[in-house]
PDB file of C-alpha atoms in Angstrom:
ATOM      1  CA  MET A1078      -1.770 -41.466 -13.656  1.00 48.00           C
ATOM      2  CA  SER A1079       0.440 -38.768 -12.185  1.00 46.00           C
ATOM      3  CA  THR A1080      -0.798 -36.591  -9.327  1.00 50.00           C
ATOM      4  CA  ALA A1081       1.468 -33.702 -10.300  1.00 51.00           C
ATOM      5  CA  SER A1082      -0.118 -30.665 -11.867  1.00 47.00           C
ATOM      6  CA  PRO A1083       0.685 -29.971 -15.498  1.00 51.00           C
ATOM      7  CA  PRO A1084       3.334 -27.284 -16.140  1.00 54.00           C
ATOM      8  CA  GLY A1085       1.897 -23.809 -15.742  1.00 54.00           C
ATOM      9  CA  HIS A1086      -0.603 -24.978 -13.168  1.00 51.00           C
ATOM     10  CA  ASN A1087       1.467 -24.754 -10.033  1.00 50.00           C
ATOM     11  CA  TRP A1088      -1.341 -23.408  -7.906  1.00 50.00           C
ATOM     12  CA  SER A1089      -1.388 -24.183  -4.257  1.00 53.00           C
ATOM     13  CA  ARG A1090      -3.502 -23.000  -1.384  1.00 53.00           C
ATOM     14  CA  LYS A1091      -1.773 -20.669   0.984  1.00 54.00           C
ATOM     15  CA  SER A1092      -1.514 -21.735   4.582  1.00 54.00           C
ATOM     16  CA  LYS A1093      -3.573 -19.888   7.167  1.00 54.00           C
ATOM     17  CA  ALA A1094      -0.410 -18.101   8.385  1.00 54.00           C
ATOM     18  CA  GLU A1095       0.448 -16.928   4.855  1.00 53.00           C
ATOM     19  CA  GLU A1096      -3.082 -15.645   4.313  1.00 52.00           C
ATOM     20  CA  GLU A1097      -2.924 -13.643   7.542  1.00 59.00           C
ATOM     21  CA  GLU A1098       0.461 -12.072   6.739  1.00 69.00           C
ATOM     22  CA  GLU A1099       0.222  -8.399   5.936  1.00 74.00           C
ATOM     23  CA  ASP A1100       0.903  -7.399   2.360  1.00 88.00           C
ATOM     24  CA  PRO A1101       4.439  -5.921   1.958  1.00 92.00           C
ATOM     25  CA  PHE A1102       2.924  -2.809   0.369  1.00 88.00           C
ATOM     26  CA  ASP A1103       0.603  -2.339   3.344  1.00 88.00           C
ATOM     27  CA  GLN A1104       3.583  -2.777   5.680  1.00 92.00           C
ATOM     28  CA  MET A1105       5.499  -0.088   3.807  1.00 93.00           C
ATOM     29  CA  ILE A1106       2.568   2.345   3.919  1.00 93.00           C
ATOM     30  CA  SER A1107       2.104   1.687   7.637  1.00 93.00           C
ATOM     31  CA  ARG A1108       5.734   2.651   8.306  1.00 94.00           C
ATOM     32  CA  THR A1109       5.154   6.045   6.708  1.00 96.00           C
ATOM     33  CA  GLY A1110       2.387   6.999   9.125  1.00 96.00           C
ATOM     34  CA  CYS A1111       0.115   7.641   6.130  1.00 97.00           C
ATOM     35  CA  ALA A1112      -1.904   4.408   6.207  1.00 96.00           C
ATOM     36  CA  ALA A1113      -5.158   6.121   7.228  1.00 97.00           C
ATOM     37  CA  PHE A1114      -4.893   8.448   4.222  1.00 97.00           C
ATOM     38  CA  HIS A1115      -4.121   5.514   1.912  1.00 96.00           C
ATOM     39  CA  TYR A1116      -7.142   3.587   3.181  1.00 96.00           C
ATOM     40  CA  ALA A1117      -9.325   6.683   2.735  1.00 97.00           C
ATOM     41  CA  VAL A1118      -8.315   6.790  -0.944  1.00 97.00           C
ATOM     42  CA  GLN A1119      -9.073   3.077  -1.310  1.00 96.00           C
ATOM     43  CA  GLU A1120     -12.478   3.432   0.348  1.00 97.00           C
ATOM     44  CA  CYS A1121     -13.368   6.424  -1.810  1.00 98.00           C
ATOM     45  CA  MET A1122     -12.353   4.567  -4.959  1.00 97.00           C
ATOM     46  CA  ALA A1123     -14.381   1.528  -3.920  1.00 97.00           C
ATOM     47  CA  GLU A1124     -17.410   3.714  -3.302  1.00 97.00           C
ATOM     48  CA  HIS A1125     -17.238   5.990  -6.352  1.00 96.00           C
ATOM     49  CA  GLN A1126     -15.232   3.963  -8.912  1.00 95.00           C
ATOM     50  CA  ASP A1127     -13.935   7.326 -10.192  1.00 94.00           C
ATOM     51  CA  TRP A1128     -10.611   8.769  -9.021  1.00 89.00           C
ATOM     52  CA  ARG A1129     -11.809  12.263  -9.954  1.00 95.00           C
ATOM     53  CA  LYS A1130     -14.308  12.115  -7.100  1.00 97.00           C
ATOM     54  CA  CYS A1131     -11.537  11.260  -4.638  1.00 98.00           C
ATOM     55  CA  GLN A1132      -9.218  14.218  -5.147  1.00 98.00           C
ATOM     56  CA  ALA A1133      -9.443  15.428  -1.535  1.00 98.00           C
ATOM     57  CA  GLN A1134      -8.366  12.009  -0.266  1.00 98.00           C
ATOM     58  CA  VAL A1135      -5.639  11.700  -2.898  1.00 97.00           C
ATOM     59  CA  GLN A1136      -4.282  15.148  -1.995  1.00 98.00           C
ATOM     60  CA  SER A1137      -4.253  14.324   1.728  1.00 98.00           C
ATOM     61  CA  PHE A1138      -2.361  11.100   1.054  1.00 98.00           C
ATOM     62  CA  LYS A1139       0.064  12.925  -1.233  1.00 97.00           C
ATOM     63  CA  ASP A1140       0.683  15.628   1.386  1.00 98.00           C
ATOM     64  CA  CYS A1141       1.325  13.006   4.057  1.00 98.00           C
ATOM     65  CA  MET A1142       3.766  11.098   1.849  1.00 97.00           C
ATOM     66  CA  GLN A1143       5.608  14.290   0.879  1.00 98.00           C
ATOM     67  CA  GLU A1144       6.015  15.172   4.562  1.00 97.00           C
ATOM     68  CA  TYR A1145       7.274  11.664   5.295  1.00 97.00           C
ATOM     69  CA  GLN A1146       9.789  11.874   2.426  1.00 97.00           C
ATOM     70  CA  LYS A1147      10.941  15.303   3.610  1.00 97.00           C
ATOM     71  CA  GLN A1148      11.508  13.991   7.130  1.00 96.00           C
ATOM     72  CA  ARG A1149      13.390  10.958   5.777  1.00 95.00           C
ATOM     73  CA  ALA A1150      15.635  13.178   3.662  1.00 96.00           C
ATOM     74  CA  GLU A1151      16.390  15.388   6.667  1.00 96.00           C
ATOM     75  CA  GLU A1152      17.195  12.321   8.757  1.00 94.00           C
ATOM     76  CA  VAL A1153      19.589  11.014   6.090  1.00 94.00           C
ATOM     77  CA  GLN A1154      21.335  14.408   5.933  1.00 93.00           C
ATOM     78  CA  ARG A1155      21.754  14.479   9.727  1.00 92.00           C
ATOM     79  CA  ARG A1156      23.388  11.049   9.635  1.00 90.00           C
ATOM     80  CA  GLN A1157      25.996  12.123   7.086  1.00 88.00           C
TER      81      GLN A1157
END
């Protein structure tokens, strides 16, 4: 009897180090300086299960991201 998993069942447990690694998306959000706003949206959604009840948090996150993108664009222009 083979100990290999059948095709399509290539599951493996992640090592402790892999489990503790931060999600690439979370890393990206952290670099923007808008992580607190992102987490506020997530918490609101978890609490209310209705994005319509989280519009203040969504707007704050959106405003933060727009400011970050504006600053990035200005930085790129200065470098050219």
